[in-house]
Amino acid sequence: MIEKKHLEELGKGSLLAFGEIFNGKLHPSAIEVLTPLKELGLKLDKKVVLVCLIDNLKSFQDLEVLKKSIADEVWMVCHQELVHFKDDLYAEVLIEIVKKTSPYGLFFPATSLGCALAPRIAGKLNLGLCAHVNHLEVEDGKIVMARPTYGENIIAKLISKTTPVMATLSIGAFSPSYGEREPKFFEVAMPEEFTWASKIKVRNFKPSAKQPNRLSTAKVVVAGGRGLKSKENFKKLFELAQLLKAEVGATRPVCYEGWVEEDRMIGVSGVTVRPKVYIGFGISGALQHTVGMENSEFIVAVNTDKEAPLVKMAHLALIGDASKVLDLLIKKLKK
Amino acid sequence: MEKIILCIKGVPKPGTVKVDPVTHTLKRDSLELILNPPDRQAVEMAVRLKENYGLKVTVITMGPPNVIPLLKEVYGIGADEMVLLSDRAFAGADTLATSYVLAEAIKKMSPYSLVLMGLKSIDGETSQVPPETAALLGLPSITNVKTVLKERNNWVVLRQTEYGEEELEVEPPFVASVLPEAFDYLRPPSLKRLLEVKEKDPLVFTAKDLGLSSEKLGLNGSPTQVVDVFEKKFEAKGQVLEGEPSFLVEKLISVLEQKGLIHR
């Protein structure tokens, strides 16, 4: 049994993180975002709380995962109207929680749901919100957030003048960690007068036919950029990926060109990877991409430009035509 | 006639970006601007809805006067009315300060039944402005929208997320951010409309025209503040090899073997 608490009884001034649950399943980002927040929490002497919204505790399939998490507390809000994700209603629930518990920080994974919710809350409460943050630290008692910016090789450090400090955190940018002490679980009793209304009605849901790719946890990543010159050449990466049991990644420009779906994008607004081996074909290495792969254990760059940033950060750089090298590599591996 | 508000953004042409060393914000005056590529999808959606349901499209943007050609480009594609929100005081706005101006301007354009925006801009890449503006307007927001249809008096929306596709019904008006993959075909501007728009100027609104509170505008009105920007430079650290593809591939294969990825 989980202890029920009214909003007023919950601890104030904590660091809250949105624990994304969809159809009873916890999104892996819920565990990832706790890692940097726990560090902040220790430095700032704040509790770290994961806030989850769900229709019914019984439909939650990942309670065991949460029990191992490093959150100090888990707050579960349960109501039948939360069975489907509705932007306006989910935001209102979180706004009520913010109003009553005056958190010091409020963080979201930069998933599609997180990116839909966080700005609604920021707008309603007139709060600053930083997007796709991939590094958090404390300077002079303040939370400083870093993110690559302007799509170029520039990193910006930001602060927020408003409280709670709000940010969406890049997916895969932080490694999951687990604790020894089980968090305290509370079921949140929302105020009587709270209205569970929404202007959005969910009429139908068709789950994705294709399995989500495993890019963010892949041990081997083969990625391609504009240097591959065409969609046809890019597609050969899937052949190579099969031979190496790898996942295919891409840079932003080729996703925008339509060579591959955007869920393969590595970098600022895409995923962060940390494989044992990363091979970049025809990728020059704009910061927008490299922040998403710089922690790879072994980096190989195949590029014609000796001065390209990715060539410089690579453990092994092969100076040559990426598509020719790719063709030949596939041919030899098939033998 | 029922109206769609279409918000667009001028973004720096990739590769032309400069940052002001003092304010840490983008130097927008000197930039070559292009229509934010994801906004093209919102433009296409607006024009299709206009054709299907006989709606009127008002295109609106915030920025210095050098974004006017972009408004005209969208008029060329099919917008009916152009609005420019322009004031020195808007400079340096973060997403909240931007959404505040947009929301106040959109309020002035009531009644409308739909606000369309691109999912995100390629310069800031936050994707925050559509839901933030919706919250300020007190309207529902739906992100990642693939399709919008009318059914009786409501909108029916298909939204694509990593989990799948949702079919939603929502009361007008609402704010939608359009998925970058929504349409395969994006119509170009028509020559006839481009000639027509040569003679036209957008309506221009300043902070004063909109009756905005100065403390909520621009850099000073932005709750997020950039405290530092720095460029990331890389020093060569690994082995750099040049030569024929066959030589390079040999080397690569031996590394892959070493790492245990392949076995010969």
Coordinates of C-alpha atoms in Angstrom, one line a residue:
Chain A
M1 CA 0.0 0.0 0.0
I2 CA 1.2 3.4 -0.8
E3 CA 0.6 6.2 1.7
K4 CA -1.7 8.9 0.5
K5 CA -0.9 12.5 1.1
H6 CA -2.5 15.8 0.4
L7 CA -0.6 18.3 -1.7
E8 CA -0.1 20.5 1.3
E9 CA 1.6 17.7 3.3
L10 CA 4.2 17.0 0.7
G11 CA 7.7 18.4 1.1
K12 CA 8.3 21.9 -0.3
G13 CA 11.3 23.3 -2.2
S14 CA 12.4 20.0 -3.8
L15 CA 13.7 19.2 -7.3
L16 CA 10.9 17.7 -9.2
A17 CA 11.3 15.6 -12.3
F18 CA 8.5 14.4 -14.6
G19 CA 8.5 10.6 -14.7
E20 CA 6.9 9.9 -18.0
I21 CA 4.4 7.0 -18.0
F22 CA 2.6 6.0 -21.2
N23 CA 0.1 3.1 -21.2
G24 CA 1.4 1.9 -17.8
K25 CA 5.0 1.8 -18.9
L26 CA 7.8 4.1 -17.5
H27 CA 9.9 5.9 -20.1
P28 CA 13.6 5.1 -19.6
S29 CA 14.3 8.9 -19.4
A30 CA 12.6 9.0 -16.0
I31 CA 15.6 7.1 -14.6
E32 CA 18.2 9.0 -16.6
V33 CA 17.2 12.5 -15.5
L34 CA 17.5 11.5 -11.9
T35 CA 21.3 11.1 -12.2
P36 CA 22.2 14.8 -12.7
L37 CA 19.3 15.9 -10.4
K38 CA 20.6 13.8 -7.5
E39 CA 24.0 15.6 -7.9
L40 CA 22.3 19.0 -7.8
G41 CA 20.2 17.8 -4.9
L42 CA 23.2 16.8 -2.8
K43 CA 25.0 20.1 -3.6
L44 CA 21.9 22.3 -2.9
D45 CA 20.5 20.1 -0.1
K46 CA 17.3 19.5 -1.9
K47 CA 15.2 16.3 -2.2
V48 CA 14.8 14.8 -5.6
V49 CA 11.2 13.8 -6.4
L50 CA 9.9 11.9 -9.4
V51 CA 6.3 12.9 -10.2
C52 CA 4.3 10.4 -12.2
L53 CA 0.8 10.7 -13.6
I54 CA -1.3 7.6 -14.2
D55 CA -4.9 6.4 -14.3
N56 CA -4.6 3.7 -11.7
L57 CA -1.7 2.3 -9.7
K58 CA -2.7 -1.2 -10.7
S59 CA -2.0 -0.4 -14.3
F60 CA 1.6 0.6 -13.6
Q61 CA 4.0 -2.1 -14.9
D62 CA 7.4 -0.6 -13.7
L63 CA 7.0 -0.2 -10.0
E64 CA 10.1 -2.4 -9.4
V65 CA 12.2 -0.1 -11.6
L66 CA 11.1 2.9 -9.6
K67 CA 11.9 1.1 -6.4
K68 CA 15.6 0.9 -7.5
S69 CA 15.8 4.5 -8.6
I70 CA 17.8 7.2 -6.8
A71 CA 14.9 9.5 -6.3
D72 CA 14.3 10.4 -2.6
E73 CA 10.5 10.3 -3.2
V74 CA 8.1 9.3 -5.9
W75 CA 4.8 11.1 -6.1
M76 CA 2.1 9.3 -7.9
V77 CA -1.0 11.1 -9.1
C78 CA -3.8 8.7 -10.0
H79 CA -7.0 9.5 -11.7
Q80 CA -9.0 7.8 -14.4
E81 CA -8.9 10.9 -16.6
L82 CA -5.1 10.5 -16.8
V83 CA -5.5 7.3 -18.7
H84 CA -4.6 9.1 -22.0
F85 CA -2.0 11.9 -22.3
K86 CA -3.8 15.2 -22.7
D87 CA -1.5 18.2 -22.9
D88 CA -3.8 20.6 -21.1
L89 CA -4.9 18.3 -18.3
Y90 CA -1.4 16.9 -17.5
A91 CA -0.1 20.5 -17.4
E92 CA -2.8 21.6 -15.1
V93 CA -2.1 18.7 -12.6
L94 CA 1.6 19.7 -12.6
I95 CA 0.8 23.4 -12.2
E96 CA -1.3 22.6 -9.2
I97 CA 1.6 20.6 -7.7
V98 CA 4.0 23.5 -8.4
K99 CA 1.7 26.0 -6.8
K100 CA 1.2 23.9 -3.6
T101 CA 4.7 22.5 -3.1
S102 CA 6.9 25.5 -4.4
P103 CA 9.6 23.3 -5.9
Y104 CA 13.1 24.7 -6.4
G105 CA 13.4 23.0 -9.8
L106 CA 11.1 21.3 -12.3
F107 CA 12.6 19.1 -15.0
F108 CA 11.3 17.1 -18.0
P109 CA 12.9 14.6 -20.3
A110 CA 13.1 16.1 -23.8
T111 CA 10.7 13.5 -25.1
S112 CA 7.7 14.5 -27.3
L113 CA 5.5 14.5 -24.2
G114 CA 8.0 16.4 -22.1
C115 CA 8.5 19.0 -24.8
A116 CA 4.7 19.4 -25.0
L117 CA 4.2 19.8 -21.3
A118 CA 7.1 21.8 -20.0
P119 CA 6.3 25.0 -22.1
R120 CA 2.6 24.9 -21.2
I121 CA 3.6 25.0 -17.6
A122 CA 6.3 27.7 -18.1
G123 CA 3.8 29.8 -20.1
K124 CA 1.0 29.5 -17.6
L125 CA 3.3 30.3 -14.6
N126 CA 5.5 32.8 -16.4
L127 CA 8.7 30.8 -15.8
G128 CA 11.9 30.6 -17.7
L129 CA 12.5 27.3 -19.5
C130 CA 15.7 26.0 -21.0
A131 CA 15.5 23.4 -23.8
H132 CA 17.6 20.3 -24.4
V133 CA 20.0 20.8 -21.6
N134 CA 22.8 18.3 -21.5
H135 CA 24.8 19.5 -18.6
L136 CA 23.8 20.8 -15.2
E137 CA 25.9 22.3 -12.5
V138 CA 25.8 24.5 -9.4
E139 CA 27.7 27.8 -9.4
D140 CA 27.4 30.2 -6.5
G141 CA 24.3 28.3 -5.3
K142 CA 22.6 28.6 -8.6
I143 CA 21.6 26.0 -11.1
V144 CA 23.6 26.6 -14.4
M145 CA 22.4 24.8 -17.4
A146 CA 24.4 24.2 -20.6
R147 CA 23.3 23.4 -24.1
P148 CA 24.7 23.7 -27.6
T149 CA 23.0 26.6 -29.3
Y150 CA 22.3 28.3 -32.6
G151 CA 23.0 25.1 -34.4
E152 CA 26.6 26.0 -34.7
N153 CA 29.7 25.2 -32.6
I154 CA 28.7 27.3 -29.7
I155 CA 27.7 26.2 -26.2
A156 CA 25.6 28.4 -24.1
K157 CA 25.4 28.4 -20.3
L158 CA 22.0 29.6 -19.0
I159 CA 20.4 30.5 -15.7
S160 CA 16.8 31.1 -15.0
K161 CA 15.7 34.2 -13.1
T162 CA 12.5 32.5 -12.0
T163 CA 11.8 29.7 -9.5
P164 CA 11.3 26.8 -10.0
V165 CA 14.2 26.6 -12.4
M166 CA 12.8 24.7 -15.4
A167 CA 14.5 22.7 -18.2
T168 CA 13.9 19.8 -20.6
L169 CA 16.9 17.4 -20.5
S170 CA 18.4 15.8 -23.6
I171 CA 17.5 12.2 -24.0
G172 CA 20.5 9.9 -23.4
A173 CA 22.7 12.7 -22.2
F174 CA 22.7 11.3 -18.7
S175 CA 23.4 7.7 -17.7
P176 CA 20.9 5.9 -15.5
S177 CA 22.0 5.1 -12.0
Y178 CA 20.4 3.1 -9.3
G179 CA 20.3 3.5 -5.5
E180 CA 20.4 1.2 -2.6
R181 CA 17.6 2.9 -0.6
E182 CA 14.1 2.6 -2.0
P183 CA 12.5 6.0 -2.5
K184 CA 9.4 6.9 -0.4
F185 CA 6.3 6.5 -2.4
F186 CA 3.3 8.8 -1.9
E187 CA 0.0 8.8 -3.7
V188 CA -0.9 12.5 -4.2
A189 CA -4.5 13.4 -3.2
M190 CA -5.4 16.4 -5.5
P191 CA -7.6 19.1 -4.0
E192 CA -11.3 18.5 -4.1
E193 CA -11.9 21.5 -6.2
F194 CA -9.4 20.4 -8.9
T195 CA -11.2 20.0 -12.2
W196 CA -10.1 17.1 -14.3
A197 CA -11.5 18.6 -17.5
S198 CA -9.7 18.7 -20.8
K199 CA -10.6 20.3 -24.2
I200 CA -8.8 17.3 -25.8
K201 CA -10.6 14.0 -26.4
V202 CA -8.5 11.0 -27.3
R203 CA -10.6 9.0 -29.8
N204 CA -8.2 6.4 -31.0
F205 CA -4.6 5.3 -30.6
K206 CA -2.6 3.3 -33.0
P207 CA 0.7 2.1 -31.5
S208 CA 3.8 2.4 -33.6
A209 CA 4.1 -0.5 -36.0
K210 CA 7.9 -0.3 -35.9
Q211 CA 9.9 -1.0 -32.8
P212 CA 11.5 2.2 -31.5
N213 CA 15.2 2.0 -32.5
R214 CA 17.8 1.2 -29.8
L215 CA 20.1 4.0 -30.9
S216 CA 20.7 5.5 -27.4
T217 CA 21.8 2.2 -25.9
A218 CA 23.6 0.7 -28.9
K219 CA 27.0 -0.8 -28.5
V220 CA 28.0 0.1 -32.0
V221 CA 26.8 3.1 -34.0
V222 CA 27.3 3.7 -37.7
A223 CA 26.3 7.2 -38.6
G224 CA 26.2 9.2 -41.8
G225 CA 26.2 12.8 -42.8
R226 CA 26.0 14.9 -45.9
G227 CA 29.4 13.6 -47.1
L228 CA 27.6 10.4 -48.2
K229 CA 26.1 12.6 -50.9
S230 CA 22.8 10.7 -51.5
K231 CA 20.0 8.9 -49.9
E232 CA 20.9 5.7 -51.7
N233 CA 24.4 5.8 -50.2
F234 CA 23.0 6.6 -46.8
K235 CA 20.8 3.6 -46.9
K236 CA 23.8 1.3 -47.3
L237 CA 24.5 2.1 -43.6
F238 CA 21.7 -0.2 -42.7
E239 CA 23.4 -3.0 -44.5
L240 CA 26.6 -2.3 -42.6
A241 CA 24.7 -2.0 -39.4
Q242 CA 23.4 -5.5 -39.9
L243 CA 26.9 -6.9 -40.4
L244 CA 28.2 -5.2 -37.3
K245 CA 25.1 -5.5 -35.1
A246 CA 25.0 -1.8 -35.0
E247 CA 22.4 0.9 -35.0
V248 CA 22.2 3.6 -37.7
G249 CA 22.6 7.3 -36.6
A250 CA 22.4 10.5 -38.6
T251 CA 23.2 14.2 -38.6
R252 CA 20.5 16.8 -38.5
P253 CA 21.0 18.0 -42.2
V254 CA 20.4 14.5 -43.6
C255 CA 17.3 14.0 -41.4
Y256 CA 16.0 17.3 -42.8
E257 CA 16.9 16.2 -46.3
G258 CA 14.6 13.2 -45.7
W259 CA 17.4 10.6 -46.1
V260 CA 16.2 8.9 -42.9
E261 CA 13.6 9.4 -40.1
E262 CA 14.3 12.0 -37.5
D263 CA 14.4 9.4 -34.7
R264 CA 17.9 8.5 -36.0
M265 CA 19.2 12.0 -35.3
I266 CA 22.2 12.1 -33.0
G267 CA 22.8 15.4 -31.2
V268 CA 21.1 18.4 -29.6
S269 CA 17.5 17.8 -30.4
G270 CA 18.0 14.1 -31.2
V271 CA 19.5 11.3 -29.1
T272 CA 22.8 11.0 -27.2
V273 CA 24.8 7.9 -27.8
R274 CA 27.7 6.4 -26.0
P275 CA 28.7 3.2 -27.8
K276 CA 31.9 1.2 -27.6
V277 CA 32.5 2.1 -31.3
Y278 CA 31.1 4.9 -33.3
I279 CA 31.9 5.2 -37.0
G280 CA 30.9 8.5 -38.7
F281 CA 30.8 8.4 -42.5
G282 CA 30.9 11.8 -44.2
I283 CA 30.2 13.7 -41.0
S284 CA 32.2 16.9 -40.5
G285 CA 31.1 17.1 -36.9
A286 CA 29.1 20.2 -36.1
L287 CA 28.7 20.6 -32.4
Q288 CA 25.0 20.0 -32.9
H289 CA 26.0 16.4 -33.7
T290 CA 29.1 15.9 -31.7
V291 CA 27.5 16.7 -28.3
G292 CA 25.4 13.6 -29.0
M293 CA 28.3 11.2 -29.5
E294 CA 31.5 12.7 -27.9
N295 CA 31.4 10.2 -25.1
S296 CA 31.7 7.2 -27.4
E297 CA 34.6 5.0 -26.3
F298 CA 36.2 4.7 -29.8
I299 CA 35.5 7.1 -32.5
V300 CA 36.2 6.5 -36.2
A301 CA 35.8 9.3 -38.7
V302 CA 35.7 8.8 -42.5
N303 CA 35.9 12.1 -44.3
T304 CA 37.7 13.9 -47.1
D305 CA 38.3 17.0 -45.0
K306 CA 41.4 16.7 -42.7
E307 CA 40.4 19.8 -40.8
A308 CA 36.8 18.6 -39.9
P309 CA 36.1 18.7 -36.2
L310 CA 35.0 15.0 -36.1
V311 CA 38.4 14.0 -37.8
K312 CA 40.1 15.9 -35.0
M313 CA 38.2 14.3 -32.2
A314 CA 38.4 10.8 -33.7
H315 CA 40.7 8.0 -32.4
L316 CA 41.0 6.9 -35.9
A317 CA 40.5 9.2 -38.9
L318 CA 40.4 7.9 -42.4
I319 CA 40.8 10.6 -45.0
G320 CA 38.9 9.6 -48.0
D321 CA 35.6 9.4 -49.8
A322 CA 33.0 8.2 -47.3
S323 CA 30.7 6.4 -49.8
K324 CA 33.6 4.6 -51.4
V325 CA 35.0 3.4 -48.1
L326 CA 31.5 2.3 -47.1
D327 CA 30.9 0.4 -50.3
L328 CA 34.2 -1.4 -50.0
L329 CA 33.8 -2.1 -46.3
I330 CA 30.4 -3.8 -46.9
K331 CA 31.9 -5.8 -49.7
K332 CA 34.8 -7.1 -47.7
L333 CA 32.7 -7.9 -44.6
K334 CA 30.3 -9.9 -46.7
K335 CA 33.1 -12.2 -47.8
Chain B
M1 CA -14.9 34.0 -42.7
E2 CA -13.1 31.6 -40.3
K3 CA -9.5 32.4 -39.8
I4 CA -6.2 30.5 -39.4
I5 CA -3.3 32.2 -37.7
L6 CA -0.1 30.9 -39.2
C7 CA 3.1 31.9 -37.3
I8 CA 6.4 31.7 -39.1
K9 CA 10.0 32.6 -38.2
G10 CA 12.9 33.9 -40.1
V11 CA 16.1 32.0 -39.2
P12 CA 19.7 32.6 -40.1
K13 CA 20.8 30.8 -43.2
P14 CA 23.0 28.0 -41.8
G15 CA 26.6 29.1 -41.7
T16 CA 25.9 32.8 -41.4
V17 CA 25.4 32.9 -37.6
K18 CA 27.1 35.5 -35.5
V19 CA 26.8 36.0 -31.8
D20 CA 26.9 39.4 -30.1
P21 CA 29.8 39.2 -27.7
V22 CA 28.2 41.5 -25.2
T23 CA 24.6 40.4 -25.0
H24 CA 25.3 36.7 -26.0
T25 CA 22.3 36.8 -28.4
L26 CA 22.1 36.3 -32.1
K27 CA 23.0 39.3 -34.3
R28 CA 19.9 39.3 -36.4
D29 CA 20.3 42.6 -38.3
S30 CA 23.3 41.4 -40.4
L31 CA 22.0 37.9 -41.1
E32 CA 20.7 36.4 -44.2
L33 CA 17.3 35.1 -43.3
I34 CA 15.4 32.1 -44.6
L35 CA 12.0 30.8 -43.8
N36 CA 12.5 28.3 -40.9
P37 CA 12.3 24.9 -42.8
P38 CA 9.9 23.2 -40.4
D39 CA 7.5 26.2 -40.8
R40 CA 7.1 25.2 -44.5
Q41 CA 5.0 22.3 -43.2
A42 CA 2.8 24.6 -41.2
V43 CA 2.4 26.8 -44.3
E44 CA 1.4 23.8 -46.4
M45 CA -1.1 22.7 -43.8
A46 CA -2.7 26.2 -43.6
V47 CA -3.1 26.4 -47.4
R48 CA -4.6 22.9 -47.6
L49 CA -7.1 23.8 -44.9
K50 CA -7.9 27.0 -46.7
E51 CA -8.6 25.1 -49.9
N52 CA -10.7 22.4 -48.2
Y53 CA -12.8 24.5 -45.9
G54 CA -12.6 28.0 -47.4
L55 CA -10.7 29.5 -44.5
K56 CA -8.7 32.7 -44.5
V57 CA -5.0 32.5 -43.6
T58 CA -3.2 35.3 -41.7
V59 CA 0.6 34.9 -41.6
I60 CA 2.3 36.5 -38.7
T61 CA 5.9 36.8 -37.7
M62 CA 8.0 38.7 -35.2
G63 CA 11.3 40.2 -36.2
P64 CA 13.1 43.1 -37.8
P65 CA 11.9 44.5 -41.1
N66 CA 14.2 42.2 -43.0
V67 CA 11.8 39.3 -42.5
I68 CA 9.2 41.0 -44.7
P69 CA 10.3 39.1 -47.8
L70 CA 9.5 35.9 -45.9
L71 CA 6.0 37.1 -45.2
K72 CA 5.7 37.8 -48.9
E73 CA 7.0 34.4 -49.8
V74 CA 4.2 32.8 -47.6
Y75 CA 1.7 35.1 -49.2
G76 CA 2.9 33.8 -52.5
I77 CA 2.2 30.3 -51.4
G78 CA -1.3 31.2 -50.3
A79 CA -1.7 33.4 -47.2
D80 CA -4.3 36.2 -47.4
E81 CA -3.0 38.7 -44.9
M82 CA 0.5 39.5 -43.5
V83 CA 1.3 40.8 -40.1
L84 CA 4.7 41.9 -38.8
L85 CA 5.4 42.3 -35.1
S86 CA 8.4 44.5 -35.0
D87 CA 10.0 46.6 -32.3
R88 CA 13.5 47.2 -31.0
A89 CA 12.2 46.3 -27.6
F90 CA 11.5 42.7 -28.8
A91 CA 15.2 42.0 -29.4
G92 CA 16.9 39.2 -27.4
A93 CA 13.6 37.6 -26.4
D94 CA 13.7 34.1 -25.1
T95 CA 10.8 31.7 -25.8
L96 CA 8.6 33.1 -23.0
A97 CA 9.1 36.8 -24.1
T98 CA 8.5 35.8 -27.7
S99 CA 5.3 33.8 -26.8
Y100 CA 4.1 36.8 -24.8
V101 CA 4.2 39.1 -27.9
L102 CA 2.7 36.4 -30.2
A103 CA -0.1 35.7 -27.8
E104 CA -1.0 39.4 -27.3
A105 CA -1.0 39.9 -31.1
I106 CA -3.1 36.8 -31.7
K107 CA -5.6 38.0 -29.2
K108 CA -6.0 41.1 -31.2
M109 CA -6.9 39.0 -34.2
S110 CA -9.9 37.2 -32.7
P111 CA -11.9 35.4 -33.8
Y112 CA -9.8 32.6 -35.2
S113 CA -10.3 28.9 -35.1
L114 CA -6.7 27.6 -35.3
V115 CA -3.1 28.7 -34.7
L116 CA -0.5 26.8 -36.7
M117 CA 3.3 26.8 -36.1
G118 CA 6.2 24.7 -37.2
L119 CA 7.4 22.1 -34.6
K120 CA 10.6 23.9 -33.9
S121 CA 13.0 26.4 -35.4
I122 CA 16.3 25.3 -36.7
D123 CA 18.2 28.0 -34.8
G124 CA 16.9 27.8 -31.3
E125 CA 15.5 24.2 -31.6
T126 CA 13.5 24.5 -28.4
S127 CA 10.0 23.6 -29.8
Q128 CA 8.7 25.6 -26.8
V129 CA 6.9 28.6 -28.5
P130 CA 3.7 26.8 -29.7
P131 CA 2.7 25.3 -26.3
E132 CA 3.9 28.4 -24.4
T133 CA 1.8 30.7 -26.6
A134 CA -1.1 28.4 -26.2
A135 CA -0.8 28.5 -22.4
L136 CA -0.7 32.3 -22.5
L137 CA -3.8 32.4 -24.7
G138 CA -5.5 29.9 -22.4
L139 CA -5.9 27.5 -25.3
P140 CA -5.2 23.8 -25.7
S141 CA -2.0 22.9 -27.6
I142 CA -1.2 19.8 -29.5
T143 CA 2.4 19.2 -30.7
N144 CA 3.7 16.8 -33.4
V145 CA 0.6 17.3 -35.5
K146 CA 0.4 15.3 -38.8
T147 CA -3.1 16.0 -40.0
V148 CA -5.9 18.4 -39.1
L149 CA -9.5 17.8 -40.3
K150 CA -12.8 19.5 -39.5
E151 CA -15.7 17.4 -38.2
R152 CA -18.9 19.4 -37.5
N153 CA -17.7 22.2 -35.2
N154 CA -14.6 20.5 -33.9
W155 CA -11.1 19.8 -35.1
V156 CA -9.9 16.2 -35.5
V157 CA -6.1 15.9 -35.2
L158 CA -3.7 13.1 -35.8
R159 CA -0.6 13.4 -33.7
Q160 CA 2.5 11.3 -34.2
T161 CA 4.8 10.5 -31.2
E162 CA 7.3 7.8 -30.5
Y163 CA 4.5 5.8 -29.0
G164 CA 2.3 5.8 -32.1
E165 CA -0.5 7.8 -33.7
E166 CA -3.3 9.4 -31.7
E167 CA -6.6 10.6 -33.1
L168 CA -7.7 13.5 -31.0
E169 CA -10.8 15.7 -31.1
V170 CA -10.4 19.3 -29.8
E171 CA -12.7 22.3 -29.6
P172 CA -11.6 25.3 -31.6
P173 CA -9.5 27.4 -31.3
F174 CA -6.3 25.5 -30.4
V175 CA -2.6 25.8 -31.2
A176 CA -0.9 23.1 -33.3
S177 CA 2.8 22.5 -34.0
V178 CA 3.2 20.7 -37.2
L179 CA 5.3 17.6 -37.6
P180 CA 8.3 18.2 -40.0
E181 CA 7.3 15.0 -41.9
A182 CA 3.7 15.9 -42.3
F183 CA 3.7 16.5 -46.0
D184 CA 5.9 15.0 -48.8
Y185 CA 4.9 17.8 -51.2
L186 CA 5.3 21.5 -50.4
R187 CA 3.9 23.7 -53.0
P188 CA 6.1 26.6 -54.2
P189 CA 4.8 30.2 -54.3
S190 CA 2.7 31.0 -57.4
L191 CA 4.0 33.6 -59.7
K192 CA 0.7 35.3 -59.9
R193 CA 0.6 35.8 -56.2
L194 CA 4.2 36.9 -56.0
L195 CA 3.5 39.6 -58.5
E196 CA 0.4 40.6 -56.6
V197 CA 2.2 40.8 -53.2
K198 CA 4.9 43.2 -54.7
E199 CA 2.4 46.0 -54.2
K200 CA 1.3 44.9 -50.8
D201 CA 2.8 45.6 -47.4
P202 CA 2.3 43.7 -44.1
L203 CA 0.4 45.3 -41.3
V204 CA 3.0 46.3 -38.7
F205 CA 2.5 46.3 -35.0
T206 CA 4.9 47.7 -32.4
A207 CA 4.9 47.1 -28.7
K208 CA 2.9 50.3 -28.2
D209 CA 0.3 49.3 -30.8
L210 CA -0.3 46.0 -29.0
G211 CA -0.3 47.7 -25.6
L212 CA 2.5 45.4 -24.2
S213 CA 4.1 45.7 -20.8
S214 CA 7.7 46.7 -21.4
E215 CA 9.0 44.7 -18.5
K216 CA 8.0 41.5 -20.3
L217 CA 9.7 42.3 -23.5
G218 CA 13.0 41.3 -25.1
L219 CA 16.2 40.5 -23.4
N220 CA 15.2 42.1 -20.1
G221 CA 11.9 40.5 -20.1
S222 CA 13.3 37.1 -20.6
P223 CA 13.5 34.9 -17.5
T224 CA 16.3 32.7 -19.0
Q225 CA 19.6 34.4 -19.3
V226 CA 22.7 33.3 -21.1
V227 CA 25.6 33.8 -18.7
D228 CA 28.3 32.5 -21.0
V229 CA 28.9 31.3 -24.5
F230 CA 31.9 29.5 -25.8
E231 CA 33.1 27.8 -28.8
K232 CA 34.1 24.2 -28.6
K233 CA 37.4 23.5 -30.3
F234 CA 38.9 20.1 -30.9
E235 CA 42.6 19.2 -30.9
A236 CA 43.6 16.3 -33.0
K237 CA 44.1 13.3 -30.7
G238 CA 44.0 10.2 -32.8
Q239 CA 45.6 8.5 -35.7
V240 CA 45.0 10.2 -39.1
L241 CA 45.4 8.0 -42.2
E242 CA 45.3 8.9 -45.8
G243 CA 45.4 6.7 -48.8
E244 CA 43.4 4.6 -51.2
P245 CA 39.9 3.3 -50.1
S246 CA 41.3 -0.3 -50.0
F247 CA 44.1 0.7 -47.6
L248 CA 41.7 2.6 -45.4
V249 CA 39.2 -0.3 -45.3
E250 CA 41.9 -2.8 -44.4
K251 CA 42.8 -0.6 -41.4
L252 CA 39.2 -0.1 -40.4
I253 CA 38.6 -3.9 -40.6
S254 CA 41.6 -4.6 -38.4
V255 CA 40.3 -2.1 -35.8
L256 CA 36.8 -3.7 -35.9
E257 CA 38.4 -7.0 -35.3
Q258 CA 40.4 -5.7 -32.4
K259 CA 37.2 -4.4 -30.9
G260 CA 35.6 -7.8 -31.2
L261 CA 32.9 -6.6 -33.7
I262 CA 33.9 -9.0 -36.4
H263 CA 35.8 -12.3 -36.6
R264 CA 37.8 -13.4 -39.5

